[in-house]
mmCIF file of C-alpha atoms in Angstrom:
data_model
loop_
_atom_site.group_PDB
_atom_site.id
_atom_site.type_symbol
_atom_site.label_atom_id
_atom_site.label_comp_id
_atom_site.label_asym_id
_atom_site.label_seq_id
_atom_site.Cartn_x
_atom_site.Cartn_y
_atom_site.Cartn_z
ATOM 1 C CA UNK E 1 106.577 -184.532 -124.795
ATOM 2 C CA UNK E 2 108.156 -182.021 -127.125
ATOM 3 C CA UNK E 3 112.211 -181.379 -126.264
ATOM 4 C CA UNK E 4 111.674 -178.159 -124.977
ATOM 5 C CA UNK E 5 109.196 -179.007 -122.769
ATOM 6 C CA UNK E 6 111.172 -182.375 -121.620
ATOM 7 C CA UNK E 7 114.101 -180.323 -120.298
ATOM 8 C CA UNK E 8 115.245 -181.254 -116.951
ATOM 9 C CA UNK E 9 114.798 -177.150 -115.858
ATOM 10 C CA UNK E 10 111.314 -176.751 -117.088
ATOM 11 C CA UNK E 11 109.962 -180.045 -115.431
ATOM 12 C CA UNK E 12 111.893 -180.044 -112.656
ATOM 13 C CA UNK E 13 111.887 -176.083 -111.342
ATOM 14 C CA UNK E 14 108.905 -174.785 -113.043
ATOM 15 C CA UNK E 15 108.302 -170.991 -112.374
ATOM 16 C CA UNK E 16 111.414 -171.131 -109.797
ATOM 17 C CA UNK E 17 113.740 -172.044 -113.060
ATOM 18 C CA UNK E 18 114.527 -168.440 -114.199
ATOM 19 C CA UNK E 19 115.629 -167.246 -110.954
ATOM 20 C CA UNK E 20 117.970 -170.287 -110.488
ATOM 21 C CA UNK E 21 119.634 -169.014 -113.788
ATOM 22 C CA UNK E 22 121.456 -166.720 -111.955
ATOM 23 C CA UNK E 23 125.141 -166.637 -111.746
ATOM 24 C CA UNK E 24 126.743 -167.312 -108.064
ATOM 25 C CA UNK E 25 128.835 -164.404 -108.152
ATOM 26 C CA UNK E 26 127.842 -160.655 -108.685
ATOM 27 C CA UNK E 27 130.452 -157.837 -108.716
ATOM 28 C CA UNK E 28 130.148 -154.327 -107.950
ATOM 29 C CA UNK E 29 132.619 -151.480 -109.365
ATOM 30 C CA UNK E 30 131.704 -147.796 -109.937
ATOM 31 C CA UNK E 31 134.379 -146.106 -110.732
ATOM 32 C CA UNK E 32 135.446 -145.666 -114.503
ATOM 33 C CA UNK E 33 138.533 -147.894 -115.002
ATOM 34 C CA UNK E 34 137.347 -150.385 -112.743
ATOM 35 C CA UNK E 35 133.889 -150.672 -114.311
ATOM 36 C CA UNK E 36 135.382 -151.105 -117.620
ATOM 37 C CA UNK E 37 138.158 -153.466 -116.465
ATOM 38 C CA UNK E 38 135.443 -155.852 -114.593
ATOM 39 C CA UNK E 39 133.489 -155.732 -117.552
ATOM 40 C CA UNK E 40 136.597 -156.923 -119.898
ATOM 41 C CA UNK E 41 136.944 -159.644 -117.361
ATOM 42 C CA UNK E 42 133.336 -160.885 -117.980
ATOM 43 C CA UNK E 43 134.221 -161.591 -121.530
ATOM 44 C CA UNK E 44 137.478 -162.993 -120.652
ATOM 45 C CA UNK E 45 136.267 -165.505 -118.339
ATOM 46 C CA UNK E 46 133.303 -166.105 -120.493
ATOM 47 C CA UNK E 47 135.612 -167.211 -123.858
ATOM 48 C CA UNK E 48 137.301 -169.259 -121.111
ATOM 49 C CA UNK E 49 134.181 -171.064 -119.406
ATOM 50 C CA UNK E 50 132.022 -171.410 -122.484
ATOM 51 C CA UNK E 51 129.467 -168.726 -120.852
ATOM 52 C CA UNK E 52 129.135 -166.295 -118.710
ATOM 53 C CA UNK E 53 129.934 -166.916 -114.827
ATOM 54 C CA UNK E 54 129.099 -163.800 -113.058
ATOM 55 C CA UNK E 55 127.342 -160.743 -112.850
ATOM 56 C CA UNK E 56 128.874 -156.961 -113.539
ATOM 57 C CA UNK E 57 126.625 -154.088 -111.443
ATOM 58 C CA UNK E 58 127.704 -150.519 -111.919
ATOM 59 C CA UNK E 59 127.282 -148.971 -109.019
ATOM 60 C CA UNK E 60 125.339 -144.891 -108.806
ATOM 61 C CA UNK E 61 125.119 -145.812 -104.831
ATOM 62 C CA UNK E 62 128.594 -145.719 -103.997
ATOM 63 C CA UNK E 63 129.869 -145.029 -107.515
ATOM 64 C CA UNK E 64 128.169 -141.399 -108.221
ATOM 65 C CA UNK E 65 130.639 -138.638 -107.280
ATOM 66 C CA UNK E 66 128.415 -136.333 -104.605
ATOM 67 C CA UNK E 67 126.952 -133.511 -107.232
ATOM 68 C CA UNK E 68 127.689 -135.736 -109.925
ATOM 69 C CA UNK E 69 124.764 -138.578 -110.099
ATOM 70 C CA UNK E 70 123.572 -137.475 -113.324
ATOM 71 C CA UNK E 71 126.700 -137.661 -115.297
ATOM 72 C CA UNK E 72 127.689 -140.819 -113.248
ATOM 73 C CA UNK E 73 124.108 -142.546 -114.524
ATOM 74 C CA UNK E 74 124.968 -141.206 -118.254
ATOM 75 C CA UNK E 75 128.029 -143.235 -117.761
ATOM 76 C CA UNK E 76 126.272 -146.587 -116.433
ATOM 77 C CA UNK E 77 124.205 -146.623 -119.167
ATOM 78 C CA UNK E 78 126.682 -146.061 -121.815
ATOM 79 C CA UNK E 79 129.049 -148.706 -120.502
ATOM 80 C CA UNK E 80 125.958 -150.890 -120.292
ATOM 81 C CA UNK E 81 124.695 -150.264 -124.141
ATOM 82 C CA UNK E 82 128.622 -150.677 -125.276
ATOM 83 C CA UNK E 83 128.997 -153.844 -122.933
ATOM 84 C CA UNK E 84 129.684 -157.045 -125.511
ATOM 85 C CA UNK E 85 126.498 -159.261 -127.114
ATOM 86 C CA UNK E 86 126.107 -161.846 -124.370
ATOM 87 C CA UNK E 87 127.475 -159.722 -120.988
ATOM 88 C CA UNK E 88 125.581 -159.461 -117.947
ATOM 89 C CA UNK E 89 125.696 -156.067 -116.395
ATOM 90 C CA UNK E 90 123.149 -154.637 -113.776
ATOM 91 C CA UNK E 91 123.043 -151.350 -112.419
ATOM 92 C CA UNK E 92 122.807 -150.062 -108.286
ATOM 93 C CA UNK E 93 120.651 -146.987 -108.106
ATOM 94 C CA UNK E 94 120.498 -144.796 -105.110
ATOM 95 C CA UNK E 95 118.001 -145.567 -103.034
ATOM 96 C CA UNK E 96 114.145 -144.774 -103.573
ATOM 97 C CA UNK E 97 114.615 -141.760 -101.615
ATOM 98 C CA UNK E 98 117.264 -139.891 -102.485
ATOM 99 C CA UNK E 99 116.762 -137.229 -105.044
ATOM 100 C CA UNK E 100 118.706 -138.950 -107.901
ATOM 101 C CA UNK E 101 116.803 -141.845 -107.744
ATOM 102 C CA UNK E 102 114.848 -140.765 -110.682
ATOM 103 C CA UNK E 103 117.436 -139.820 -112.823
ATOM 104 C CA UNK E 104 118.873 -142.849 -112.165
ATOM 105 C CA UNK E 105 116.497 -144.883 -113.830
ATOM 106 C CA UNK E 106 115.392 -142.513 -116.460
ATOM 107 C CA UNK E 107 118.484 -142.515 -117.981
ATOM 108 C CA UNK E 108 119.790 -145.919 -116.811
ATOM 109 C CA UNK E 109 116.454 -148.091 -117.392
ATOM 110 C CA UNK E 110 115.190 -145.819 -120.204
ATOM 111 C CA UNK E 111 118.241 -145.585 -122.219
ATOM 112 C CA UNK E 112 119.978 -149.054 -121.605
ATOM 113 C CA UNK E 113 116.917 -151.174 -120.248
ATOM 114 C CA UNK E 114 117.018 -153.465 -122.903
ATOM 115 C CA UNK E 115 120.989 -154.478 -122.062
ATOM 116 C CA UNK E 116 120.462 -154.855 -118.468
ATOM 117 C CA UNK E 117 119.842 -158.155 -116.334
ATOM 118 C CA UNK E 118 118.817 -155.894 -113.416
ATOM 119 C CA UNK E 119 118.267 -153.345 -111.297
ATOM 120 C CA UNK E 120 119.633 -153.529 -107.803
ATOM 121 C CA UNK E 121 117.834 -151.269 -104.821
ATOM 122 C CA UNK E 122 119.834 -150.396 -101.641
ATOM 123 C CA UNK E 123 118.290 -150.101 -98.909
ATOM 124 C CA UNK E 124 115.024 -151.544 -99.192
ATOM 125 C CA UNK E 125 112.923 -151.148 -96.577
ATOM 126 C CA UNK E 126 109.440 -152.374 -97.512
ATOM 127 C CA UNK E 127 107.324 -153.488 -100.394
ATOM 128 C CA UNK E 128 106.393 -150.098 -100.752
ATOM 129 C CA UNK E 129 110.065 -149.189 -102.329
ATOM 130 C CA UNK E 130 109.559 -151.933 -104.456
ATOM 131 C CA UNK E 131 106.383 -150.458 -105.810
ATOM 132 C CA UNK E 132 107.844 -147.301 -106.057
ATOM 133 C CA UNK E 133 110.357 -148.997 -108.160
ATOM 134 C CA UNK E 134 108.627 -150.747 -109.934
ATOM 135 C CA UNK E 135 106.502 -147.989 -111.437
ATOM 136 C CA UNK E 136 109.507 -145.927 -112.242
ATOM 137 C CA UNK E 137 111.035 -148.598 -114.605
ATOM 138 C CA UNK E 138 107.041 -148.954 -116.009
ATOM 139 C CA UNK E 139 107.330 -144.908 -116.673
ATOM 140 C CA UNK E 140 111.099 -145.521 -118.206
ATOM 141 C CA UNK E 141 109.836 -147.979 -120.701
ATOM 142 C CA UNK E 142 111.354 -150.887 -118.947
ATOM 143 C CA UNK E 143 108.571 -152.714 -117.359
ATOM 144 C CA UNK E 144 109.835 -156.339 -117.153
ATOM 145 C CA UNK E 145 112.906 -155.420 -115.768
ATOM 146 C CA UNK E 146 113.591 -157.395 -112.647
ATOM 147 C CA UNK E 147 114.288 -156.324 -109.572
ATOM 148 C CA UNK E 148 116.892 -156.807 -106.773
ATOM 149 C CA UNK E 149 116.384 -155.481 -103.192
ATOM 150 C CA UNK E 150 119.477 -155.334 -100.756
ATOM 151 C CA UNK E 151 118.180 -155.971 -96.963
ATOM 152 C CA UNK E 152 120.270 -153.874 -94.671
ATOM 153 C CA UNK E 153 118.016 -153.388 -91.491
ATOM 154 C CA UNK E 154 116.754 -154.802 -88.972
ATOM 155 C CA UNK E 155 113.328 -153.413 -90.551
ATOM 156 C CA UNK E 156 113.277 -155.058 -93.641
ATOM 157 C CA UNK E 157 114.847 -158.076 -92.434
ATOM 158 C CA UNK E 158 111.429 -158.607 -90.423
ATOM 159 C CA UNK E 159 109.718 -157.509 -93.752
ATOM 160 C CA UNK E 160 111.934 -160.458 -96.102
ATOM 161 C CA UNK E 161 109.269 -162.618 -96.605
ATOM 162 C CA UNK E 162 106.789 -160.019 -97.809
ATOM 163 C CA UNK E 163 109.664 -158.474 -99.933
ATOM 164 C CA UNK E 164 110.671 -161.747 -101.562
ATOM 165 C CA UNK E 165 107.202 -162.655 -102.167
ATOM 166 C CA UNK E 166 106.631 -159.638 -105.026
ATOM 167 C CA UNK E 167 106.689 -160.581 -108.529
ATOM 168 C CA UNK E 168 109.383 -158.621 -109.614
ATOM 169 C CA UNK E 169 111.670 -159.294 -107.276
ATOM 170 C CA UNK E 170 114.336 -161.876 -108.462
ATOM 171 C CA UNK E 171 117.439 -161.948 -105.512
ATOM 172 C CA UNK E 172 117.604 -160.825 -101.972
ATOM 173 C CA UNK E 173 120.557 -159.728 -100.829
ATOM 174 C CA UNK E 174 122.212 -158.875 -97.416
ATOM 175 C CA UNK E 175 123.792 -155.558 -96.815
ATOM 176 C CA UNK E 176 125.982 -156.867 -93.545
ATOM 177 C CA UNK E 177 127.694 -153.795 -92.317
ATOM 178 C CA UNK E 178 124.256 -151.051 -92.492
ATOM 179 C CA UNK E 179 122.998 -153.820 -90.631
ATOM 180 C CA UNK E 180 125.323 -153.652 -87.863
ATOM 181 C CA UNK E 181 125.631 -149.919 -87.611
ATOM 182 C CA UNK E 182 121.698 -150.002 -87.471
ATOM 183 C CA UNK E 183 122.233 -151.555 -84.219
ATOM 184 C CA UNK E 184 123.065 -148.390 -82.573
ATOM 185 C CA UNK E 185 126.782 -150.300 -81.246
ATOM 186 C CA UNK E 186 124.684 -153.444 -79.821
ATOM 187 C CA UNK E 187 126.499 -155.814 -82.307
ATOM 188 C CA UNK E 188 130.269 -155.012 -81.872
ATOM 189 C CA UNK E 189 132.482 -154.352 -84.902
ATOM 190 C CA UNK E 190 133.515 -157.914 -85.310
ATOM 191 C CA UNK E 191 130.161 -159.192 -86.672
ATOM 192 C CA UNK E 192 131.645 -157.273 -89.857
ATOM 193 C CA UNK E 193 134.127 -159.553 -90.084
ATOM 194 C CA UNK E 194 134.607 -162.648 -92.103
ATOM 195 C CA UNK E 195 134.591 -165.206 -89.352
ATOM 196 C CA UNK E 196 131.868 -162.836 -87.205
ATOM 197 C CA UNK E 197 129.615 -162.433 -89.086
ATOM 198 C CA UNK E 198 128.539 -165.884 -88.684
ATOM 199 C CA UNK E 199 128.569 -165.935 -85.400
ATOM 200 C CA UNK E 200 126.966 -163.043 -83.573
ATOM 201 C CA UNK E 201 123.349 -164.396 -83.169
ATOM 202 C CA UNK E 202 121.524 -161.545 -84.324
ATOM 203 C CA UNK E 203 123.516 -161.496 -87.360
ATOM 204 C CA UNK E 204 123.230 -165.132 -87.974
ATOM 205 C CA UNK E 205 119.267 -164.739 -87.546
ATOM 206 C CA UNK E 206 119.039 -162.049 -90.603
ATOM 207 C CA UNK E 207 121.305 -163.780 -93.093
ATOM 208 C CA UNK E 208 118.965 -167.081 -92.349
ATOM 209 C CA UNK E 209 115.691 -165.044 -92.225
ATOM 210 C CA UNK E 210 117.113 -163.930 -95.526
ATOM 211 C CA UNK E 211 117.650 -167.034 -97.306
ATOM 212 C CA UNK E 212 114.615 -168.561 -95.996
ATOM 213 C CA UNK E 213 112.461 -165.816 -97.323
ATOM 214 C CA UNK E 214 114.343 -166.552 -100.764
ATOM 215 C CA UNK E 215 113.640 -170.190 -100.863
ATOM 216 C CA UNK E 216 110.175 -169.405 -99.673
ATOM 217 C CA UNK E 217 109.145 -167.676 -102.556
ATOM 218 C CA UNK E 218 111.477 -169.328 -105.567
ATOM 219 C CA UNK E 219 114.120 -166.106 -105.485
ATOM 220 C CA UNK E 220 117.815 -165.855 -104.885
ATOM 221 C CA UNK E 221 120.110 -165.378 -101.512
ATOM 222 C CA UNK E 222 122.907 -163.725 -102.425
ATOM 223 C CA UNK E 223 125.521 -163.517 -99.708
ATOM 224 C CA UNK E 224 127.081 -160.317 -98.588
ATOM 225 C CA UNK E 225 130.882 -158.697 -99.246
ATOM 226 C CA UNK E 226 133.822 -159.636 -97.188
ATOM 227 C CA UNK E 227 135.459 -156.579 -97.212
ATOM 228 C CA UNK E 228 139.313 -158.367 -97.033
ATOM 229 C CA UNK E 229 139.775 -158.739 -100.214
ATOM 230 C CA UNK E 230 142.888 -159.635 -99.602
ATOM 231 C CA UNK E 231 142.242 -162.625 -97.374
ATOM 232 C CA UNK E 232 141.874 -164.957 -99.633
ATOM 233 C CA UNK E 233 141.342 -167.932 -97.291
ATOM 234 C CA UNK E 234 138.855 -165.609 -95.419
ATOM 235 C CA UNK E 235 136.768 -165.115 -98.415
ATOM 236 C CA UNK E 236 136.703 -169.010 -99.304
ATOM 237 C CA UNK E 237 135.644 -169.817 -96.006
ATOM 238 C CA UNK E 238 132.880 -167.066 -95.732
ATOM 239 C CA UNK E 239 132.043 -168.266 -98.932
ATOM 240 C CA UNK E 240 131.963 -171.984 -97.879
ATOM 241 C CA UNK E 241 129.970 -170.976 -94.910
ATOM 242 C CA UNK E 242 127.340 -169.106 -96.981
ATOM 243 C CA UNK E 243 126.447 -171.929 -99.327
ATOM 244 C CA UNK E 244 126.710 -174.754 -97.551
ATOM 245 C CA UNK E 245 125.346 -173.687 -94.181
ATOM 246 C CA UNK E 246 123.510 -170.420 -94.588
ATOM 247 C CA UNK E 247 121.393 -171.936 -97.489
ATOM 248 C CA UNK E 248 123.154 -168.786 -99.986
ATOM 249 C CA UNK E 249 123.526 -169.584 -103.392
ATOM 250 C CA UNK E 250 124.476 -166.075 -104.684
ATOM 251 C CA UNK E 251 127.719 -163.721 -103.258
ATOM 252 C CA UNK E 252 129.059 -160.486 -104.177
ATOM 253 C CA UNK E 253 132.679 -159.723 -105.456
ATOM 254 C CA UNK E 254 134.020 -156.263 -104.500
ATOM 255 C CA UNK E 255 137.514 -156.791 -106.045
ATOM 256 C CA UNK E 256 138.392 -159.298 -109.097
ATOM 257 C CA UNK E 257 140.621 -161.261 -106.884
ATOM 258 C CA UNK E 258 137.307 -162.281 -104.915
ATOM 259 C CA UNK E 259 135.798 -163.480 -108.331
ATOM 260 C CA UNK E 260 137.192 -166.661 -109.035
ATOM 261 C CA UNK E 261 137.501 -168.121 -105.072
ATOM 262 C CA UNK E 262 133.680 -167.507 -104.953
ATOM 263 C CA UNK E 263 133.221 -169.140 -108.034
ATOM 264 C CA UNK E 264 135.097 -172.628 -106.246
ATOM 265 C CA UNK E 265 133.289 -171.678 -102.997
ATOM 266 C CA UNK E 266 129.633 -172.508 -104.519
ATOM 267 C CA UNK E 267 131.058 -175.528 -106.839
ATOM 268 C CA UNK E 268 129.718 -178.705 -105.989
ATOM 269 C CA UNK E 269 132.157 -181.802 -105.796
ATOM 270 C CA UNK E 270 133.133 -183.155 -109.236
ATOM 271 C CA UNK E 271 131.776 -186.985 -107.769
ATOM 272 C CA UNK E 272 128.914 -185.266 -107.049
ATOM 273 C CA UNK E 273 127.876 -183.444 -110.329
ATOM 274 C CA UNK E 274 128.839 -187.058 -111.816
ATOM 275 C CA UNK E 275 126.013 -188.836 -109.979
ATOM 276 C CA UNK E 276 123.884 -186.251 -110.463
ATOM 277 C CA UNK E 277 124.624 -186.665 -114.287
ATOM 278 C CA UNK E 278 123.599 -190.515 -114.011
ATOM 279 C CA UNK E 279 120.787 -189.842 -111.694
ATOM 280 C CA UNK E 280 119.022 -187.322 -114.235
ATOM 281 C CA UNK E 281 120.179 -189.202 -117.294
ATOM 282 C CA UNK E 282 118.815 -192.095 -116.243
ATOM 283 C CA UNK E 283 115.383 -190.451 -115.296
ATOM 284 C CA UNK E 284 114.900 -188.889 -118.022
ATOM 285 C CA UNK E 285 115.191 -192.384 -119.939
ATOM 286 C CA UNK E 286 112.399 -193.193 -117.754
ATOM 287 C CA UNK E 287 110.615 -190.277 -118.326
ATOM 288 C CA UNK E 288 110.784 -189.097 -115.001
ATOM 289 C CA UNK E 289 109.033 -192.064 -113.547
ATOM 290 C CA UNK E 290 110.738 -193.320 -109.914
ATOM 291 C CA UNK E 291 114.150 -194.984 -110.543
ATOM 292 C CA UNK E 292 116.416 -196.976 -108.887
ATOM 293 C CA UNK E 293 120.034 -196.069 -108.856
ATOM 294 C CA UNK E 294 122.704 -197.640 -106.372
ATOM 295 C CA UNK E 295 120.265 -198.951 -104.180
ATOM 296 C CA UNK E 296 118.421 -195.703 -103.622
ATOM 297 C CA UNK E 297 115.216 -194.791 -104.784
ATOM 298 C CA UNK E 298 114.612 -191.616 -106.573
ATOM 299 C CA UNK E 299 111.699 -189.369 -107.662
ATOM 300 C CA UNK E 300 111.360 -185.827 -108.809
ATOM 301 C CA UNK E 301 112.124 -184.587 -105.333
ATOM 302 C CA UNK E 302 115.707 -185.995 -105.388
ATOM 303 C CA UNK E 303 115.603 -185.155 -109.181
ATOM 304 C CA UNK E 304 115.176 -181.116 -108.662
ATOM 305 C CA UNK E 305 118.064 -181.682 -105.926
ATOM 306 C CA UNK E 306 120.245 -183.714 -108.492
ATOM 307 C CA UNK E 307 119.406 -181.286 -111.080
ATOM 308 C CA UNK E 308 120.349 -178.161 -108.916
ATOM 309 C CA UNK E 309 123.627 -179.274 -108.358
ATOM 310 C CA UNK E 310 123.963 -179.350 -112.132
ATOM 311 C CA UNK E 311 122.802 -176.152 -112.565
ATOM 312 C CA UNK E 312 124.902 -174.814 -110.004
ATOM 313 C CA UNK E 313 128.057 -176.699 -111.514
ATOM 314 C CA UNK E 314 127.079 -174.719 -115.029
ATOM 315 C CA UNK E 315 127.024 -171.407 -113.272
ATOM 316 C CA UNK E 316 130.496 -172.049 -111.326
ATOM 317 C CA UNK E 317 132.318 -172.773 -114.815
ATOM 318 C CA UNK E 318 132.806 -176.702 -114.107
ATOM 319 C CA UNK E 319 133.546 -179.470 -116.779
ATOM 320 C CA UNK E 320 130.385 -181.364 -117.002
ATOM 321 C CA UNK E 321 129.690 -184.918 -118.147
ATOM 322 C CA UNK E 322 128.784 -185.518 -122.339
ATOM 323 C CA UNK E 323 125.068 -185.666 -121.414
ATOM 324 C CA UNK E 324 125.139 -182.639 -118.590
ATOM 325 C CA UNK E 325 126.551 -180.574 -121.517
ATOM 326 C CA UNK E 326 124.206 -181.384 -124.022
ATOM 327 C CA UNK E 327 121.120 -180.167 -121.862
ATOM 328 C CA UNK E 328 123.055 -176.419 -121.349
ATOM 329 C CA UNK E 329 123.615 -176.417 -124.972
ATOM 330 C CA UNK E 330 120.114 -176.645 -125.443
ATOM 331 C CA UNK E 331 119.216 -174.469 -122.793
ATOM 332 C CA UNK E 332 121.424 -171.781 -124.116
ATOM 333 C CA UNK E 333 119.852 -171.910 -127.647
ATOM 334 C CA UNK E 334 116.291 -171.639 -126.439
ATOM 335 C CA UNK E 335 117.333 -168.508 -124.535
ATOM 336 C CA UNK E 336 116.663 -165.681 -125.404
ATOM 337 C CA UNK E 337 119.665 -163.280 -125.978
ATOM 338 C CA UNK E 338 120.217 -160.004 -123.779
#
């Protein structure tokens, strides 16, 4: 086997491996100062880490002043072609119905396509937006462009599975409070809160139907805002919740302070991304034949989970073990720069 080839990632993950490259935490900012602040903090944190930990999306959705969407878009995609070699920045369009939807990504997609990780959609409703989408990057010139759809009804939530299953779509994410006002008042206002939210049934049933349709179809469940930003303890334990029992591997950051809890949040234990370290070192010394380590036997299926948590310590900015390292360092020079 040749060394790319042999990488843990490629044998392990196969076609899921590029969406599992995602960072854990994505965060929004549309106005001006803030945009350019949160994108200064990307490249802080990633001279800090060794690489880049999260996600910057300029939002046009919330972002755009009302009369203003063009000049707002003009903006996104000039912050996004001056953003520094190596930055992640996406970009939140207004939804495939509004009328600057096609502005949007004419000028965002067509101008700065070739600096952006994404393209989020609010409000996705069907697989019909996506399509929609999808052939207005293909007429801005930016046809591999991936896509990210934010669930926020009960409507698409019944449609996740479908909507996770097209080919361009990379994350699902979950738009908690259009969800609850799309009840009509049925879900009261504290399933919008931090410790709520994972308790009213019907919103515990969409952020699982969520997930599930994400690790159905090899695509990414990234967890909704908590809107006190504040809190911090509120926002690690949402956080906690989200990963460890919601199946969530992805979570928005509406404020910078939220950045660096979600990035602990989604960590795995340090003893753990140490026997994970063993466990795939010492498969790949047996070429990825069964092993046995501690008394336990191990295959590829408890490889991929072994090699996940590595992955996942990567994206959260841990210290990994010598040989851990070596395989990112590798993986980062076969990749292809943005």
């Amino acid at each position: 086997m040749n060394a790319a080839a042999s990488h843990p990632r490629d044998v392990l993950l196969g076609a899921q491996a590029a969406a599992g490259a995602l960072p854990v935490c994505d965060h929004y900012s549309g106005v001006e100062p803030r945009m350019r602040k949160s994108l200064q903090l990307q490249q802080e944190m990633a001279r800090e880490f060794g690489h880049c930990v999260f996600d910057v999306t300029l939002d046009c959705e919330d972002g755009a002043p009302v009369g203003a969407e063009r000049q707002h878009a003009e903006l996104v995609a000039r912050l996004a072609r001056e953003a520094a070699p190596g930055a992640r920045v996406a970009a939140r369009v207004h939804t495939v119905d509004h009328p600057a939807f096609a502005a949007d990504i004419d000028i965002i997609a067509g101008q700065a396509g070739e600096r952006l990780c994404h393209v989020m959609l609010p409000k996705v409703e069907s697989v019909d937006d996506v399509l929609r989408a999808e052939q207005a990057l293909q007429a801005a010139g930016a046809s591999a462009l991936p896509l990210h759809a934010l669930i926020e009804s009960p409507a698409a939530v019944h449609r996740a599975f479908e909507i996770a299953a097209h080919p361009r779509i990379q994350s699902l994410s979950f738009g908690l409070m259009d969800f609850v006002s799309a009840h009509g008042g049925a879900i009261p206002a504290a399933g919008m809160s931090s410790q709520g939210q994972f308790e009213h049934p019907l919103v515990v049933r969409a952020k699982l139907e969520i997930a599930a349709a994400c690790h159905a179809h090899g695509k990414v469940p990234a967890h909704c805002v908590v809107t006190e930003f504040s809190d911090t303890a509120a926002l690690q334990a949402a956080a906690g919740r989200a990963a460890r029992e919601f199946g969530y591997t992805r979570m928005w950051s509406i404020h910078p302070a939220q950045i660096r809890p979600i990035l602990a949040a989604f960590a795995p234990q340090q003893q753990e991304v140490e026997r994970a370290a063993r466990i795939i070192a010492a498969a790949v010394a047996a070429d990825w034949a069964p092993i046995s380590a501690e008394g336990v036997l191990h295959d590829r299926a408890s490889y991929r989970y072994f090699w996940q948590v590595l992955e996942r310590a990567h994206h959260t900015g841990q210290a990994l073990p010598a040989a851990a390292r070596a395989w990112f360092q590798a993986a980062a020079t076969m990749a292809s720069p943005h």
